mmCIF file of C-alpha atoms in Angstrom:
data_model
loop_
_atom_site.group_PDB
_atom_site.id
_atom_site.type_symbol
_atom_site.label_atom_id
_atom_site.label_comp_id
_atom_site.label_asym_id
_atom_site.label_seq_id
_atom_site.Cartn_x
_atom_site.Cartn_y
_atom_site.Cartn_z
ATOM 1 C CA UNK A 1 0.256 0.014 -0.003
ATOM 2 C CA UNK A 2 1.269 3.435 -0.904
ATOM 3 C CA UNK A 3 2.549 5.895 2.032
ATOM 4 C CA UNK A 4 0.433 8.837 2.349
ATOM 5 C CA UNK A 5 1.420 12.556 3.209
ATOM 6 C CA UNK A 6 -0.231 15.887 3.832
ATOM 7 C CA UNK A 7 1.993 18.832 2.985
ATOM 8 C CA UNK A 8 1.042 22.183 3.949
ATOM 9 C CA UNK A 9 1.709 25.097 1.369
ATOM 10 C CA UNK A 10 2.693 22.726 -1.186
ATOM 11 C CA UNK A 11 1.736 24.568 -4.106
ATOM 12 C CA UNK A 12 5.098 26.526 -4.896
ATOM 13 C CA UNK A 13 8.334 26.880 -3.001
ATOM 14 C CA UNK A 14 9.657 24.506 -0.805
ATOM 15 C CA UNK A 15 6.319 22.967 -0.357
ATOM 16 C CA UNK A 16 6.316 22.248 -4.017
ATOM 17 C CA UNK A 17 9.724 20.773 -3.895
ATOM 18 C CA UNK A 18 8.853 18.603 -0.813
ATOM 19 C CA UNK A 19 5.416 17.338 -2.470
ATOM 20 C CA UNK A 20 7.153 16.325 -5.942
ATOM 21 C CA UNK A 21 9.897 14.198 -3.861
ATOM 22 C CA UNK A 22 7.494 12.452 -1.776
ATOM 23 C CA UNK A 23 5.714 11.369 -5.127
ATOM 24 C CA UNK A 24 9.000 10.662 -6.693
ATOM 25 C CA UNK A 25 9.221 8.123 -3.686
ATOM 26 C CA UNK A 26 5.917 6.462 -3.967
ATOM 27 C CA UNK A 27 3.475 8.803 -1.217
ATOM 28 C CA UNK A 28 0.272 9.692 -2.617
ATOM 29 C CA UNK A 29 0.279 13.559 -1.604
ATOM 30 C CA UNK A 30 -2.596 16.116 -0.331
ATOM 31 C CA UNK A 31 -1.224 19.632 -0.288
ATOM 32 C CA UNK A 32 -2.827 23.031 1.019
ATOM 33 C CA UNK A 33 -2.938 26.417 -0.980
ATOM 34 C CA UNK A 34 -3.525 29.340 0.110
ATOM 35 C CA UNK A 35 -4.794 31.544 -2.641
ATOM 36 C CA UNK A 36 -3.534 30.659 -5.883
ATOM 37 C CA UNK A 37 -5.872 27.452 -7.132
ATOM 38 C CA UNK A 38 -3.655 27.058 -10.203
ATOM 39 C CA UNK A 39 -0.640 26.773 -9.143
ATOM 40 C CA UNK A 40 -2.053 23.402 -6.743
ATOM 41 C CA UNK A 41 -3.918 22.149 -9.474
ATOM 42 C CA UNK A 42 -0.364 22.534 -11.542
ATOM 43 C CA UNK A 43 1.385 20.537 -9.055
ATOM 44 C CA UNK A 44 -1.249 17.468 -8.875
ATOM 45 C CA UNK A 45 -1.397 17.475 -12.896
ATOM 46 C CA UNK A 46 2.566 17.053 -12.734
ATOM 47 C CA UNK A 47 2.277 14.585 -9.725
ATOM 48 C CA UNK A 48 0.051 12.240 -11.945
ATOM 49 C CA UNK A 49 1.127 12.182 -15.318
ATOM 50 C CA UNK A 50 5.204 12.119 -13.654
ATOM 51 C CA UNK A 51 4.941 10.100 -11.076
ATOM 52 C CA UNK A 52 1.653 8.017 -11.391
ATOM 53 C CA UNK A 53 0.800 9.154 -7.987
ATOM 54 C CA UNK A 54 -2.321 10.787 -6.362
ATOM 55 C CA UNK A 55 -2.550 14.774 -5.494
ATOM 56 C CA UNK A 56 -5.177 16.349 -3.762
ATOM 57 C CA UNK A 57 -5.237 20.127 -3.008
ATOM 58 C CA UNK A 58 -7.297 21.845 -0.691
ATOM 59 C CA UNK A 59 -7.509 25.719 -0.121
ATOM 60 C CA UNK A 60 -6.650 26.382 3.849
ATOM 61 C CA UNK A 61 -5.809 29.929 5.258
ATOM 62 C CA UNK A 62 -3.851 28.153 8.385
ATOM 63 C CA UNK A 63 -4.156 31.614 10.613
ATOM 64 C CA UNK A 64 -8.306 30.871 10.854
ATOM 65 C CA UNK A 65 -9.119 28.875 13.803
ATOM 66 C CA UNK A 66 -10.105 25.246 12.915
ATOM 67 C CA UNK A 67 -8.719 25.662 9.440
ATOM 68 C CA UNK A 68 -5.903 23.018 10.243
ATOM 69 C CA UNK A 69 -8.067 20.560 11.959
ATOM 70 C CA UNK A 70 -10.515 21.009 8.866
ATOM 71 C CA UNK A 71 -7.740 20.455 6.273
ATOM 72 C CA UNK A 72 -6.377 17.406 7.757
ATOM 73 C CA UNK A 73 -9.659 16.022 8.126
ATOM 74 C CA UNK A 74 -10.122 16.209 4.440
ATOM 75 C CA UNK A 75 -6.820 15.332 3.560
ATOM 76 C CA UNK A 76 -6.693 11.850 5.620
ATOM 77 C CA UNK A 77 -10.340 11.110 3.904
ATOM 78 C CA UNK A 78 -9.318 11.941 0.700
ATOM 79 C CA UNK A 79 -5.550 10.065 1.184
ATOM 80 C CA UNK A 80 -7.309 7.146 3.024
ATOM 81 C CA UNK A 81 -4.925 7.416 5.785
ATOM 82 C CA UNK A 82 -1.837 9.348 6.732
ATOM 83 C CA UNK A 83 1.867 8.007 7.172
ATOM 84 C CA UNK A 84 3.451 11.478 7.327
ATOM 85 C CA UNK A 85 2.658 15.030 8.009
ATOM 86 C CA UNK A 86 4.967 18.099 6.784
ATOM 87 C CA UNK A 87 4.249 21.207 8.260
ATOM 88 C CA UNK A 88 5.532 23.793 5.585
ATOM 89 C CA UNK A 89 3.077 26.864 5.321
ATOM 90 C CA UNK A 90 4.074 29.881 6.463
ATOM 91 C CA UNK A 91 4.932 33.112 6.100
ATOM 92 C CA UNK A 92 7.745 36.225 6.944
ATOM 93 C CA UNK A 93 6.831 39.825 7.612
ATOM 94 C CA UNK A 94 9.495 42.300 8.323
ATOM 95 C CA UNK A 95 9.098 44.898 11.084
ATOM 96 C CA UNK A 96 11.605 46.500 13.839
ATOM 97 C CA UNK A 97 9.838 46.189 17.081
ATOM 98 C CA UNK A 98 8.965 49.886 17.038
ATOM 99 C CA UNK A 99 6.253 49.078 13.942
ATOM 100 C CA UNK A 100 4.984 46.045 14.691
ATOM 101 C CA UNK A 101 1.180 45.859 14.362
ATOM 102 C CA UNK A 102 -1.329 43.814 16.646
ATOM 103 C CA UNK A 103 -2.526 42.580 13.640
ATOM 104 C CA UNK A 104 0.607 41.133 12.017
ATOM 105 C CA UNK A 105 1.525 39.384 15.444
ATOM 106 C CA UNK A 106 -1.205 37.436 15.473
ATOM 107 C CA UNK A 107 -1.315 36.314 12.148
ATOM 108 C CA UNK A 108 2.203 35.297 12.528
ATOM 109 C CA UNK A 109 1.454 33.597 15.793
ATOM 110 C CA UNK A 110 -1.424 31.759 14.283
ATOM 111 C CA UNK A 111 0.373 30.985 10.943
ATOM 112 C CA UNK A 112 3.803 30.223 11.706
ATOM 113 C CA UNK A 113 3.530 28.731 15.407
ATOM 114 C CA UNK A 114 0.131 27.548 16.167
ATOM 115 C CA UNK A 115 -1.206 26.230 13.361
ATOM 116 C CA UNK A 116 1.701 23.726 13.111
ATOM 117 C CA UNK A 117 1.356 22.504 16.800
ATOM 118 C CA UNK A 118 -2.322 22.171 16.093
ATOM 119 C CA UNK A 119 -1.502 19.837 13.096
ATOM 120 C CA UNK A 120 1.159 18.326 14.891
ATOM 121 C CA UNK A 121 -1.911 17.250 17.430
ATOM 122 C CA UNK A 122 -4.143 16.097 14.987
ATOM 123 C CA UNK A 123 -1.491 13.876 12.856
ATOM 124 C CA UNK A 124 -0.252 12.304 16.277
ATOM 125 C CA UNK A 125 -3.473 11.437 17.562
ATOM 126 C CA UNK A 126 -4.608 9.998 14.227
ATOM 127 C CA UNK A 127 -1.356 7.533 14.231
ATOM 128 C CA UNK A 128 -1.682 6.510 17.718
ATOM 129 C CA UNK A 129 -5.244 5.437 17.209
ATOM 130 C CA UNK A 130 -4.317 3.635 13.935
ATOM 131 C CA UNK A 131 -1.258 2.233 15.391
ATOM 132 C CA UNK A 132 0.660 4.084 12.778
ATOM 133 C CA UNK A 133 4.718 4.533 13.328
ATOM 134 C CA UNK A 134 4.364 7.492 11.292
ATOM 135 C CA UNK A 135 6.426 10.665 10.984
ATOM 136 C CA UNK A 136 6.031 13.924 11.622
ATOM 137 C CA UNK A 137 8.171 17.259 9.962
ATOM 138 C CA UNK A 138 8.276 20.833 10.471
ATOM 139 C CA UNK A 139 9.904 23.211 8.084
ATOM 140 C CA UNK A 140 11.321 25.906 10.800
ATOM 141 C CA UNK A 141 14.320 28.162 9.775
ATOM 142 C CA UNK A 142 18.147 28.884 10.315
ATOM 143 C CA UNK A 143 16.580 32.162 11.662
ATOM 144 C CA UNK A 144 15.390 30.327 14.620
ATOM 145 C CA UNK A 145 19.261 29.961 15.421
ATOM 146 C CA UNK A 146 20.308 33.765 14.376
ATOM 147 C CA UNK A 147 18.979 36.770 14.664
ATOM 148 C CA UNK A 148 18.253 39.544 12.022
ATOM 149 C CA UNK A 149 16.763 42.976 11.885
ATOM 150 C CA UNK A 150 13.070 43.328 11.413
ATOM 151 C CA UNK A 151 12.982 39.873 12.307
ATOM 152 C CA UNK A 152 12.108 39.410 15.999
ATOM 153 C CA UNK A 153 8.547 37.571 15.751
ATOM 154 C CA UNK A 154 9.668 35.227 13.094
ATOM 155 C CA UNK A 155 13.129 34.510 14.284
ATOM 156 C CA UNK A 156 11.001 34.074 17.688
ATOM 157 C CA UNK A 157 8.679 31.530 16.768
ATOM 158 C CA UNK A 158 10.749 29.488 14.658
ATOM 159 C CA UNK A 159 13.022 29.532 17.554
ATOM 160 C CA UNK A 160 9.952 28.245 19.532
ATOM 161 C CA UNK A 161 9.152 25.218 17.544
ATOM 162 C CA UNK A 162 13.044 24.136 17.300
ATOM 163 C CA UNK A 163 12.709 23.883 21.277
ATOM 164 C CA UNK A 164 9.391 22.791 21.238
ATOM 165 C CA UNK A 165 10.091 19.672 18.746
ATOM 166 C CA UNK A 166 12.309 18.082 21.360
ATOM 167 C CA UNK A 167 9.651 18.126 23.791
ATOM 168 C CA UNK A 168 7.001 16.500 21.467
ATOM 169 C CA UNK A 169 9.283 14.338 20.030
ATOM 170 C CA UNK A 170 9.163 12.629 23.548
ATOM 171 C CA UNK A 171 5.141 12.997 24.053
ATOM 172 C CA UNK A 172 4.798 10.401 21.242
ATOM 173 C CA UNK A 173 8.274 8.343 21.099
ATOM 174 C CA UNK A 174 6.858 5.189 22.997
ATOM 175 C CA UNK A 175 4.316 5.057 20.079
ATOM 176 C CA UNK A 176 6.862 4.517 17.306
ATOM 177 C CA UNK A 177 6.302 8.110 15.943
ATOM 178 C CA UNK A 178 8.978 10.409 15.158
ATOM 179 C CA UNK A 179 8.863 14.257 15.235
ATOM 180 C CA UNK A 180 11.793 16.526 13.536
ATOM 181 C CA UNK A 181 12.235 19.294 11.944
ATOM 182 C CA UNK A 182 14.031 20.775 8.813
ATOM 183 C CA UNK A 183 15.418 24.314 8.935
ATOM 184 C CA UNK A 184 16.227 25.994 5.836
ATOM 185 C CA UNK A 185 18.589 29.170 5.176
ATOM 186 C CA UNK A 186 18.159 31.191 2.349
ATOM 187 C CA UNK A 187 16.418 28.964 -0.414
ATOM 188 C CA UNK A 188 14.780 29.602 -3.442
ATOM 189 C CA UNK A 189 11.229 30.376 -3.224
ATOM 190 C CA UNK A 190 10.431 31.923 -6.553
ATOM 191 C CA UNK A 191 12.132 31.042 -9.607
ATOM 192 C CA UNK A 192 13.131 33.869 -12.015
ATOM 193 C CA UNK A 193 10.214 33.438 -14.112
ATOM 194 C CA UNK A 194 7.965 33.286 -11.390
ATOM 195 C CA UNK A 195 9.772 36.496 -10.645
ATOM 196 C CA UNK A 196 9.247 38.148 -14.094
ATOM 197 C CA UNK A 197 5.303 36.816 -13.847
ATOM 198 C CA UNK A 198 4.842 38.723 -10.791
ATOM 199 C CA UNK A 199 3.267 42.587 -11.492
ATOM 200 C CA UNK A 200 4.657 43.845 -7.841
ATOM 201 C CA UNK A 201 5.665 41.919 -4.530
ATOM 202 C CA UNK A 202 3.714 42.182 -1.649
ATOM 203 C CA UNK A 203 4.916 43.202 2.057
ATOM 204 C CA UNK A 204 6.448 39.592 2.493
ATOM 205 C CA UNK A 205 8.136 39.490 -0.664
ATOM 206 C CA UNK A 206 11.240 40.366 1.044
ATOM 207 C CA UNK A 207 13.414 39.233 -2.604
ATOM 208 C CA UNK A 208 11.399 41.504 -4.636
ATOM 209 C CA UNK A 209 12.993 44.382 -6.092
ATOM 210 C CA UNK A 210 11.030 47.057 -8.079
ATOM 211 C CA UNK A 211 13.211 46.618 -11.188
ATOM 212 C CA UNK A 212 11.438 43.601 -11.699
ATOM 213 C CA UNK A 213 8.359 45.394 -12.669
ATOM 214 C CA UNK A 214 9.996 46.362 -15.585
ATOM 215 C CA UNK A 215 8.873 43.480 -18.292
ATOM 216 C CA UNK A 216 10.983 44.815 -20.946
ATOM 217 C CA UNK A 217 14.128 42.911 -20.106
ATOM 218 C CA UNK A 218 14.852 39.631 -18.175
ATOM 219 C CA UNK A 219 15.454 39.177 -14.372
ATOM 220 C CA UNK A 220 19.251 39.253 -14.182
ATOM 221 C CA UNK A 221 20.780 38.697 -10.581
ATOM 222 C CA UNK A 222 18.258 38.282 -8.117
ATOM 223 C CA UNK A 223 18.071 38.055 -4.112
ATOM 224 C CA UNK A 224 19.667 34.360 -4.151
ATOM 225 C CA UNK A 225 22.165 35.477 -6.787
ATOM 226 C CA UNK A 226 23.758 37.644 -4.703
ATOM 227 C CA UNK A 227 23.652 36.157 -1.124
ATOM 228 C CA UNK A 228 24.786 32.683 -2.562
ATOM 229 C CA UNK A 229 27.964 34.231 -3.752
ATOM 230 C CA UNK A 230 28.557 35.023 -0.094
ATOM 231 C CA UNK A 231 27.498 31.442 1.467
ATOM 232 C CA UNK A 232 30.138 28.938 2.135
ATOM 233 C CA UNK A 233 28.970 26.374 -0.378
ATOM 234 C CA UNK A 234 28.667 28.809 -2.954
ATOM 235 C CA UNK A 235 24.952 29.197 -3.742
ATOM 236 C CA UNK A 236 21.353 29.545 -2.017
ATOM 237 C CA UNK A 237 19.384 26.762 -1.345
ATOM 238 C CA UNK A 238 16.964 24.950 -3.934
ATOM 239 C CA UNK A 239 13.567 23.271 -2.869
ATOM 240 C CA UNK A 240 15.117 19.894 -3.473
ATOM 241 C CA UNK A 241 17.800 20.734 -1.140
ATOM 242 C CA UNK A 242 15.234 21.081 1.912
ATOM 243 C CA UNK A 243 13.121 18.150 0.052
ATOM 244 C CA UNK A 244 15.857 15.379 0.264
ATOM 245 C CA UNK A 245 16.242 16.086 3.824
ATOM 246 C CA UNK A 246 12.530 15.750 3.970
ATOM 247 C CA UNK A 247 12.447 12.721 2.449
ATOM 248 C CA UNK A 248 15.635 11.251 4.347
ATOM 249 C CA UNK A 249 13.800 12.123 8.088
ATOM 250 C CA UNK A 250 10.560 10.325 6.884
ATOM 251 C CA UNK A 251 12.317 7.227 5.515
ATOM 252 C CA UNK A 252 13.141 4.262 7.790
ATOM 253 C CA UNK A 253 17.035 5.007 7.002
ATOM 254 C CA UNK A 254 16.407 7.849 9.756
ATOM 255 C CA UNK A 255 14.333 5.194 12.075
ATOM 256 C CA UNK A 256 16.270 6.102 15.020
ATOM 257 C CA UNK A 257 16.590 9.886 14.640
ATOM 258 C CA UNK A 258 13.894 12.036 16.351
ATOM 259 C CA UNK A 259 13.607 15.332 18.242
ATOM 260 C CA UNK A 260 16.207 17.061 16.212
ATOM 261 C CA UNK A 261 16.553 20.393 14.081
ATOM 262 C CA UNK A 262 18.614 19.332 10.961
ATOM 263 C CA UNK A 263 19.501 23.068 9.537
ATOM 264 C CA UNK A 264 20.071 22.619 5.411
ATOM 265 C CA UNK A 265 21.825 26.369 4.607
ATOM 266 C CA UNK A 266 24.791 25.566 2.809
ATOM 267 C CA UNK A 267 26.742 26.927 6.233
ATOM 268 C CA UNK A 268 24.919 30.143 5.802
ATOM 269 C CA UNK A 269 24.877 30.864 9.500
ATOM 270 C CA UNK A 270 28.231 28.921 10.480
ATOM 271 C CA UNK A 271 30.344 32.027 10.505
ATOM 272 C CA UNK A 272 27.533 34.304 11.873
ATOM 273 C CA UNK A 273 27.365 36.297 8.590
ATOM 274 C CA UNK A 274 24.336 39.035 7.787
ATOM 275 C CA UNK A 275 21.978 37.533 5.404
ATOM 276 C CA UNK A 276 20.215 40.467 4.933
ATOM 277 C CA UNK A 277 16.978 41.359 2.489
ATOM 278 C CA UNK A 278 17.048 42.851 -0.627
ATOM 279 C CA UNK A 279 17.184 46.666 -0.654
ATOM 280 C CA UNK A 280 17.627 46.922 3.232
ATOM 281 C CA UNK A 281 20.094 46.119 5.765
ATOM 282 C CA UNK A 282 22.958 43.584 6.009
ATOM 283 C CA UNK A 283 24.713 42.040 2.819
ATOM 284 C CA UNK A 284 23.274 44.951 1.051
ATOM 285 C CA UNK A 285 24.135 47.993 2.938
ATOM 286 C CA UNK A 286 27.456 46.659 4.368
ATOM 287 C CA UNK A 287 26.294 45.117 7.660
ATOM 288 C CA UNK A 288 24.173 46.091 10.435
ATOM 289 C CA UNK A 289 26.381 48.682 12.201
ATOM 290 C CA UNK A 290 25.120 51.583 10.025
ATOM 291 C CA UNK A 291 22.531 54.012 10.974
ATOM 292 C CA UNK A 292 19.357 53.197 9.894
ATOM 293 C CA UNK A 293 16.557 55.728 9.888
ATOM 294 C CA UNK A 294 13.457 55.226 11.873
ATOM 295 C CA UNK A 295 10.558 55.724 8.962
#
């Protein structure tokens, strides 16, 4: 019988890479998407045609109360079971402490932390009730280990997940269920083709440059190209780099691994270098020590 996985935020970026990699390993997959159904539909079609696996897709606003539980029930019903949960859907909103809004704070807590926990709850309970020695994997971030300006909420929530997973892993270890995290560093979540197709960047699109709005010429160097030159292994990450770690941790080859956070960042944070955002501080401005203007 084919194994079955739910991947949140599986229609693009890292989540898409994970969904494709799991399908290649023989999993039937359910993915969630937030707003662009056409992207989820394309992933589903590709998985069906390329790998001959089932791929179901569901809209889910995971920052809303009860949305994760509803998604879980729909996914399990469609798949006919569950062996693996990959919590991936999340968002980065960059605000310094003096500009944080309560609306964004609540949104990030609900999406980047609470939804992860509630889905872990549902998945672990299902696996216990059905005697499934399954696996749960959360996509966190190297930012859970390293602080950056305008990233206090996101960094803090990822750090909380990195710590909490250790306790959660102990909660379910006697049932043969493993819970681990994968912590990406700078990972290309939009191809240049996707950047070119965008009319403008949203507030969370830290990789966006205003020059990308000019469609008269192709996109040359972007955020991930520029940062990649300073990463020890010489490039930014790709979704498949993160997906390979997920495939390993969910496999029998990792059957003696639980409660860890596996950093996959090309050595990004080893030297303590600033990651920065395109057009803001860090590498783009020569370091954090330069005076910042309060807007």
